Amino acid sequence: MRKIKKVTPYLFLIFVFITVIFSFRANPFSNVLSGHDSSMFLYFGKGISDGLIPYKDMLDHKGPILFIIQYLAVLAGFGNFSLGIWLIECLFFLGTLFFLYKTCYLCINDKLISAVSVTFLTPLFILCYDGGNYSEEFALLFISISLYFFCKIFFKRRVSRVEYLLVGFLGAATFFIRLNMISLWVVFCLFLVYINLKDKNKKLLFQQVKYIFLGGITLTILIIAISLFQNNLEEMFYQAFIMNISYSNSNLSEKINTAFAFIELLLKSGVFSLVVIFFVSILQKRVGQKNRFYFVLCIYFVVNFVTVVLSGRYYTHYLVTQFAPLVIMIAFALQFIVSTIAGRKRNLLAVIILLTMIIPITISSVRTYNFGFNLKPSLDTEQTKIISEYINKNSKKSDTIYVHNINANIYLLSDRYSNSRYFVLPSINYDNFPSMKKEFVRNLYFNRPKFIVVRKQLLSDGSTSSNLNNEVLKALKNYDQIITVKSDNYLLFKDNH
């Protein structure tokens, strides 16, 4: 019985790991193609492996660390980028689980409750990872490791210089994935400054600032050096920061609607009630050292949630960075619930009662992603493969193509690259970026792609200047439709010159 009790927490974690990694689109049993963002990122990784330069030859508003990860995926899969990214995702998710569990255990000193707390995130992992290979899932590992070290500082555990360096290094890595995901470092570093000044511990503060800064500046210098070597520093800065900020613009109404949408998701997952219980529990506690931690945890939770809704877009993967503070709140809430239940079997009883809260949405998530991805291919998948195969057989590898406002899967499957760096147009209003619009149009005519693929809907919708539809429609006058390629959603055109 004692052995069972000892391994139970790890059985929970193994269940979460296996369930989630087989919800990824890239898993070996999957019959679906990469999602929109994932296909774009893999295009970057494949492009880098073939000598294309990020930001100069391929345009996107994510940071360079994300594309280095995609390049590593191509290497890990020995050219099979789908297998490679799945292996990378498995490693990142394993590390994330490990550090989320360790952080919970550090906070509450209970292995079973810590494991159950992580298990509570299972449906959210599946729903918000949304098939996998999003920037947030990679950033979550860096956030989880750094949060663990920050918690060690708060609970007066010894933190080495290497760990401080690592906190800074991972902060910079997260910054160079996407700049609006660094709320952990902003909140906790400011709080370290505050408590050390208040406690008149300037020597410790100097050591913390020095090593965290050294860790961050080391990676920053390395990224700048690589960009200088590739001669793309200006393009990297503009796309990863200026364009990213523009992409995140939204009005207050959109932000509020997005916030309510994410709260509704937390309610459906059964997690929101535990957040409420956490806040109730801390009102009843009067523990000096932990009061500081509760306070900074709440600040971090709120600030990070603001960054989640900042763009005004309800994309579930945006919520992934919220899992780090969320799992700690769940752990404290579960500990509070268990402590209020009387009896020798209270841990077991509490676990059974609480897990029933997430079973329905977990089953629903597994049916949608794990089973849905692993059954027969969808019609869209089959038709995308047919178009890609036609392009591959009727063009040379040096020929270019253009796929308009779809995703990058046709590029990947046909083994062809875009005629310009605008392989998939970012979701911005190009009327506000006239130079980019001019470059895109110029490439349509002076670096003509051999094939153009568009949605059928484009011909019926007519022109929309904001996403350059009208420019593509004009260019199609110089192309002939390949009517032998049948598709319900897409049309394939070939250059008639």
mmCIF file of N, CA and C in Angstrom, residues 173-250:
data_model
loop_
_atom_site.group_PDB
_atom_site.id
_atom_site.type_symbol
_atom_site.label_atom_id
_atom_site.label_comp_id
_atom_site.label_asym_id
_atom_site.label_seq_id
_atom_site.Cartn_x
_atom_site.Cartn_y
_atom_site.Cartn_z
ATOM 1 N N ALA A 173 15.252 34.439 -23.534
ATOM 2 C CA ALA A 173 14.749 33.472 -24.519
ATOM 3 C C ALA A 173 13.257 33.673 -24.754
ATOM 4 N N THR A 174 12.510 33.896 -23.664
ATOM 5 C CA THR A 174 11.066 34.142 -23.785
ATOM 6 C C THR A 174 10.804 35.457 -24.509
ATOM 7 N N PHE A 175 11.588 36.473 -24.184
ATOM 8 C CA PHE A 175 11.473 37.779 -24.838
ATOM 9 C C PHE A 175 11.677 37.640 -26.342
ATOM 10 N N PHE A 176 12.623 36.784 -26.739
ATOM 11 C CA PHE A 176 12.919 36.607 -28.161
ATOM 12 C C PHE A 176 12.047 35.537 -28.819
ATOM 13 N N ILE A 177 11.053 35.044 -28.078
ATOM 14 C CA ILE A 177 9.963 34.296 -28.710
ATOM 15 C C ILE A 177 8.829 35.266 -29.004
ATOM 16 N N ARG A 178 8.397 35.960 -27.954
ATOM 17 C CA ARG A 178 7.384 36.997 -28.111
ATOM 18 C C ARG A 178 7.450 37.911 -26.900
ATOM 19 N N LEU A 179 7.580 39.193 -27.141
ATOM 20 C CA LEU A 179 7.924 40.123 -26.067
ATOM 21 C C LEU A 179 6.839 40.284 -25.014
ATOM 22 N N ASN A 180 5.583 39.978 -25.334
ATOM 23 C CA ASN A 180 4.512 40.182 -24.353
ATOM 24 C C ASN A 180 4.310 38.981 -23.434
ATOM 25 N N MET A 181 5.293 38.061 -23.402
ATOM 26 C CA MET A 181 5.164 36.889 -22.536
ATOM 27 C C MET A 181 6.139 36.925 -21.355
ATOM 28 N N ILE A 182 6.684 38.096 -21.042
ATOM 29 C CA ILE A 182 7.711 38.172 -19.999
ATOM 30 C C ILE A 182 7.179 38.762 -18.694
ATOM 31 N N SER A 183 5.876 38.685 -18.476
ATOM 32 C CA SER A 183 5.301 39.277 -17.257
ATOM 33 C C SER A 183 5.868 38.646 -15.988
ATOM 34 N N LEU A 184 6.223 37.357 -16.022
ATOM 35 C CA LEU A 184 6.813 36.698 -14.847
ATOM 36 C C LEU A 184 8.053 37.439 -14.384
ATOM 37 N N TRP A 185 8.954 37.731 -15.304
ATOM 38 C CA TRP A 185 10.213 38.384 -14.949
ATOM 39 C C TRP A 185 9.977 39.827 -14.514
ATOM 40 N N VAL A 186 9.068 40.508 -15.167
ATOM 41 C CA VAL A 186 8.767 41.895 -14.795
ATOM 42 C C VAL A 186 8.244 41.958 -13.367
ATOM 43 N N VAL A 187 7.249 41.140 -13.055
ATOM 44 C CA VAL A 187 6.609 41.176 -11.732
ATOM 45 C C VAL A 187 7.559 40.713 -10.637
ATOM 46 N N PHE A 188 8.183 39.562 -10.819
ATOM 47 C CA PHE A 188 9.017 38.997 -9.748
ATOM 48 C C PHE A 188 10.312 39.773 -9.553
ATOM 49 N N CYS A 189 10.912 40.270 -10.629
ATOM 50 C CA CYS A 189 12.141 41.057 -10.478
ATOM 51 C C CYS A 189 11.863 42.376 -9.764
ATOM 52 N N LEU A 190 10.771 43.028 -10.117
ATOM 53 C CA LEU A 190 10.402 44.265 -9.420
ATOM 54 C C LEU A 190 10.124 43.993 -7.950
ATOM 55 N N PHE A 191 9.495 42.852 -7.668
ATOM 56 C CA PHE A 191 9.192 42.527 -6.278
ATOM 57 C C PHE A 191 10.458 42.182 -5.504
ATOM 58 N N LEU A 192 11.432 41.546 -6.159
ATOM 59 C CA LEU A 192 12.715 41.282 -5.504
ATOM 60 C C LEU A 192 13.416 42.587 -5.143
ATOM 61 N N VAL A 193 13.354 43.552 -6.041
ATOM 62 C CA VAL A 193 13.926 44.873 -5.749
ATOM 63 C C VAL A 193 13.230 45.486 -4.543
ATOM 64 N N TYR A 194 11.911 45.409 -4.525
ATOM 65 C CA TYR A 194 11.128 46.010 -3.432
ATOM 66 C C TYR A 194 11.443 45.373 -2.083
ATOM 67 N N ILE A 195 11.407 44.023 -2.010
ATOM 68 C CA ILE A 195 11.584 43.379 -0.695
ATOM 69 C C ILE A 195 13.021 43.494 -0.199
ATOM 70 N N ASN A 196 13.988 43.496 -1.115
ATOM 71 C CA ASN A 196 15.383 43.627 -0.677
ATOM 72 C C ASN A 196 15.694 45.039 -0.202
ATOM 73 N N LEU A 197 15.100 46.033 -0.854
ATOM 74 C CA LEU A 197 15.271 47.409 -0.381
ATOM 75 C C LEU A 197 14.563 47.610 0.952
ATOM 76 N N LYS A 198 13.382 47.013 1.067
ATOM 77 C CA LYS A 198 12.629 47.127 2.316
ATOM 78 C C LYS A 198 13.360 46.439 3.464
ATOM 79 N N ASP A 199 13.959 45.275 3.183
ATOM 80 C CA ASP A 199 14.697 44.531 4.208
ATOM 81 C C ASP A 199 16.141 45.005 4.339
ATOM 82 N N LYS A 200 16.492 46.036 3.580
ATOM 83 C CA LYS A 200 17.842 46.612 3.600
ATOM 84 C C LYS A 200 18.913 45.556 3.309
ATOM 85 N N ASN A 201 18.614 44.747 2.314
ATOM 86 C CA ASN A 201 19.535 43.680 1.919
ATOM 87 C C ASN A 201 20.109 44.006 0.543
ATOM 88 N N LYS A 202 20.860 45.108 0.485
ATOM 89 C CA LYS A 202 21.349 45.611 -0.792
ATOM 90 C C LYS A 202 22.407 44.698 -1.420
ATOM 91 N N LYS A 203 23.178 44.018 -0.599
ATOM 92 C CA LYS A 203 24.208 43.121 -1.124
ATOM 93 C C LYS A 203 23.580 41.966 -1.897
ATOM 94 N N LEU A 204 22.530 41.362 -1.325
ATOM 95 C CA LEU A 204 21.826 40.274 -2.004
ATOM 96 C C LEU A 204 21.157 40.777 -3.276
ATOM 97 N N LEU A 205 20.567 41.966 -3.185
ATOM 98 C CA LEU A 205 19.908 42.555 -4.356
ATOM 99 C C LEU A 205 20.904 42.752 -5.492
ATOM 100 N N PHE A 206 22.094 43.238 -5.163
ATOM 101 C CA PHE A 206 23.121 43.460 -6.181
ATOM 102 C C PHE A 206 23.502 42.146 -6.855
ATOM 103 N N GLN A 207 23.654 41.077 -6.057
ATOM 104 C CA GLN A 207 24.000 39.768 -6.607
ATOM 105 C C GLN A 207 22.893 39.256 -7.538
ATOM 106 N N GLN A 208 21.644 39.413 -7.101
ATOM 107 C CA GLN A 208 20.517 38.953 -7.911
ATOM 108 C C GLN A 208 20.436 39.708 -9.232
ATOM 109 N N VAL A 209 20.533 41.030 -9.155
ATOM 110 C CA VAL A 209 20.456 41.858 -10.363
ATOM 111 C C VAL A 209 21.611 41.534 -11.305
ATOM 112 N N LYS A 210 22.802 41.397 -10.744
ATOM 113 C CA LYS A 210 23.997 41.156 -11.565
ATOM 114 C C LYS A 210 23.886 39.863 -12.366
ATOM 115 N N TYR A 211 23.531 38.783 -11.697
ATOM 116 C CA TYR A 211 23.534 37.487 -12.378
ATOM 117 C C TYR A 211 22.318 37.295 -13.287
ATOM 118 N N ILE A 212 21.173 37.833 -12.883
ATOM 119 C CA ILE A 212 20.006 37.765 -13.777
ATOM 120 C C ILE A 212 20.265 38.588 -15.037
ATOM 121 N N PHE A 213 20.865 39.771 -14.848
ATOM 122 C CA PHE A 213 21.194 40.624 -15.988
ATOM 123 C C PHE A 213 22.220 39.952 -16.896
ATOM 124 N N LEU A 214 23.251 39.344 -16.296
ATOM 125 C CA LEU A 214 24.283 38.677 -17.090
ATOM 126 C C LEU A 214 23.695 37.537 -17.922
ATOM 127 N N GLY A 215 22.766 36.792 -17.318
ATOM 128 C CA GLY A 215 22.115 35.714 -18.056
ATOM 129 C C GLY A 215 21.331 36.234 -19.241
ATOM 130 N N GLY A 216 20.582 37.314 -19.016
ATOM 131 C CA GLY A 216 19.775 37.891 -20.085
ATOM 132 C C GLY A 216 20.604 38.520 -21.181
ATOM 133 N N ILE A 217 21.643 39.259 -20.784
ATOM 134 C CA ILE A 217 22.447 39.970 -21.774
ATOM 135 C C ILE A 217 23.292 39.001 -22.598
ATOM 136 N N THR A 218 23.645 37.850 -22.007
ATOM 137 C CA THR A 218 24.426 36.844 -22.746
ATOM 138 C C THR A 218 23.658 36.346 -23.965
ATOM 139 N N LEU A 219 22.401 35.970 -23.755
ATOM 140 C CA LEU A 219 21.598 35.487 -24.881
ATOM 141 C C LEU A 219 21.295 36.621 -25.854
ATOM 142 N N THR A 220 21.051 37.820 -25.328
ATOM 143 C CA THR A 220 20.757 38.966 -26.196
ATOM 144 C C THR A 220 21.922 39.248 -27.136
ATOM 145 N N ILE A 221 23.137 39.235 -26.601
ATOM 146 C CA ILE A 221 24.329 39.461 -27.425
ATOM 147 C C ILE A 221 24.469 38.358 -28.470
ATOM 148 N N LEU A 222 24.181 37.127 -28.062
ATOM 149 C CA LEU A 222 24.269 35.997 -28.988
ATOM 150 C C LEU A 222 23.273 36.143 -30.139
ATOM 151 N N ILE A 223 22.038 36.545 -29.814
ATOM 152 C CA ILE A 223 21.011 36.741 -30.850
ATOM 153 C C ILE A 223 21.411 37.868 -31.794
ATOM 154 N N ILE A 224 21.909 38.965 -31.233
ATOM 155 C CA ILE A 224 22.338 40.102 -32.060
ATOM 156 C C ILE A 224 23.499 39.693 -32.960
ATOM 157 N N ALA A 225 24.434 38.916 -32.411
ATOM 158 C CA ALA A 225 25.587 38.463 -33.196
ATOM 159 C C ALA A 225 25.141 37.593 -34.372
ATOM 160 N N ILE A 226 24.202 36.692 -34.118
ATOM 161 C CA ILE A 226 23.680 35.833 -35.194
ATOM 162 C C ILE A 226 22.987 36.679 -36.256
ATOM 163 N N SER A 227 22.208 37.676 -35.809
ATOM 164 C CA SER A 227 21.495 38.546 -36.752
ATOM 165 C C SER A 227 22.469 39.380 -37.579
ATOM 166 N N LEU A 228 23.541 39.851 -36.949
ATOM 167 C CA LEU A 228 24.554 40.607 -37.690
ATOM 168 C C LEU A 228 25.240 39.711 -38.717
ATOM 169 N N PHE A 229 25.506 38.480 -38.329
ATOM 170 C CA PHE A 229 26.135 37.520 -39.246
ATOM 171 C C PHE A 229 25.228 37.242 -40.440
ATOM 172 N N GLN A 230 23.919 37.158 -40.188
ATOM 173 C CA GLN A 230 22.955 36.896 -41.261
ATOM 174 C C GLN A 230 22.515 38.173 -41.969
ATOM 175 N N ASN A 231 22.976 39.307 -41.460
ATOM 176 C CA ASN A 231 22.629 40.616 -42.033
ATOM 177 C C ASN A 231 21.115 40.847 -42.055
ATOM 178 N N ASN A 232 20.445 40.459 -40.953
ATOM 179 C CA ASN A 232 18.992 40.647 -40.876
ATOM 180 C C ASN A 232 18.557 41.310 -39.567
ATOM 181 N N LEU A 233 19.491 42.022 -38.916
ATOM 182 C CA LEU A 233 19.187 42.617 -37.609
ATOM 183 C C LEU A 233 18.045 43.624 -37.710
ATOM 184 N N GLU A 234 18.090 44.478 -38.722
ATOM 185 C CA GLU A 234 17.042 45.493 -38.883
ATOM 186 C C GLU A 234 15.692 44.837 -39.137
ATOM 187 N N GLU A 235 15.668 43.847 -40.026
ATOM 188 C CA GLU A 235 14.412 43.153 -40.329
ATOM 189 C C GLU A 235 13.890 42.392 -39.116
ATOM 190 N N MET A 236 14.801 41.755 -38.359
ATOM 191 C CA MET A 236 14.393 41.022 -37.159
ATOM 192 C C MET A 236 13.758 41.959 -36.144
ATOM 193 N N PHE A 237 14.400 43.088 -35.902
ATOM 194 C CA PHE A 237 13.875 44.047 -34.927
ATOM 195 C C PHE A 237 12.510 44.569 -35.365
ATOM 196 N N TYR A 238 12.382 44.903 -36.643
ATOM 197 C CA TYR A 238 11.122 45.470 -37.133
ATOM 198 C C TYR A 238 9.983 44.463 -37.045
ATOM 199 N N GLN A 239 10.228 43.237 -37.499
ATOM 200 C CA GLN A 239 9.152 42.241 -37.543
ATOM 201 C C GLN A 239 8.819 41.681 -36.162
ATOM 202 N N ALA A 240 9.848 41.359 -35.370
ATOM 203 C CA ALA A 240 9.618 40.716 -34.075
ATOM 204 C C ALA A 240 9.092 41.686 -33.024
ATOM 205 N N PHE A 241 9.334 42.984 -33.211
ATOM 206 C CA PHE A 241 8.926 43.945 -32.187
ATOM 207 C C PHE A 241 7.911 44.969 -32.702
ATOM 208 N N ILE A 242 8.256 45.694 -33.758
ATOM 209 C CA ILE A 242 7.348 46.732 -34.269
ATOM 210 C C ILE A 242 6.063 46.108 -34.815
ATOM 211 N N MET A 243 6.210 45.114 -35.691
ATOM 212 C CA MET A 243 5.030 44.446 -36.248
ATOM 213 C C MET A 243 4.238 43.716 -35.176
ATOM 214 N N ASN A 244 4.944 43.142 -34.220
ATOM 215 C CA ASN A 244 4.273 42.400 -33.149
ATOM 216 C C ASN A 244 3.400 43.312 -32.315
ATOM 217 N N ILE A 245 3.900 44.500 -32.024
ATOM 218 C CA ILE A 245 3.113 45.477 -31.264
ATOM 219 C C ILE A 245 1.891 45.905 -32.064
ATOM 220 N N SER A 246 2.093 46.127 -33.378
ATOM 221 C CA SER A 246 0.971 46.505 -34.239
ATOM 222 C C SER A 246 -0.074 45.403 -34.278
ATOM 223 N N TYR A 247 0.377 44.151 -34.325
ATOM 224 C CA TYR A 247 -0.529 42.997 -34.367
ATOM 225 C C TYR A 247 -1.372 42.922 -33.099
ATOM 226 N N SER A 248 -0.807 43.364 -31.970
ATOM 227 C CA SER A 248 -1.493 43.254 -30.678
ATOM 228 C C SER A 248 -2.460 44.400 -30.411
ATOM 229 N N ASN A 249 -2.543 45.347 -31.330
ATOM 230 C CA ASN A 249 -3.442 46.486 -31.121
ATOM 231 C C ASN A 249 -4.904 46.061 -31.180
ATOM 232 N N SER A 250 -5.690 46.578 -30.251
ATOM 233 C CA SER A 250 -7.135 46.338 -30.252
ATOM 234 C C SER A 250 -7.784 47.376 -29.359
#
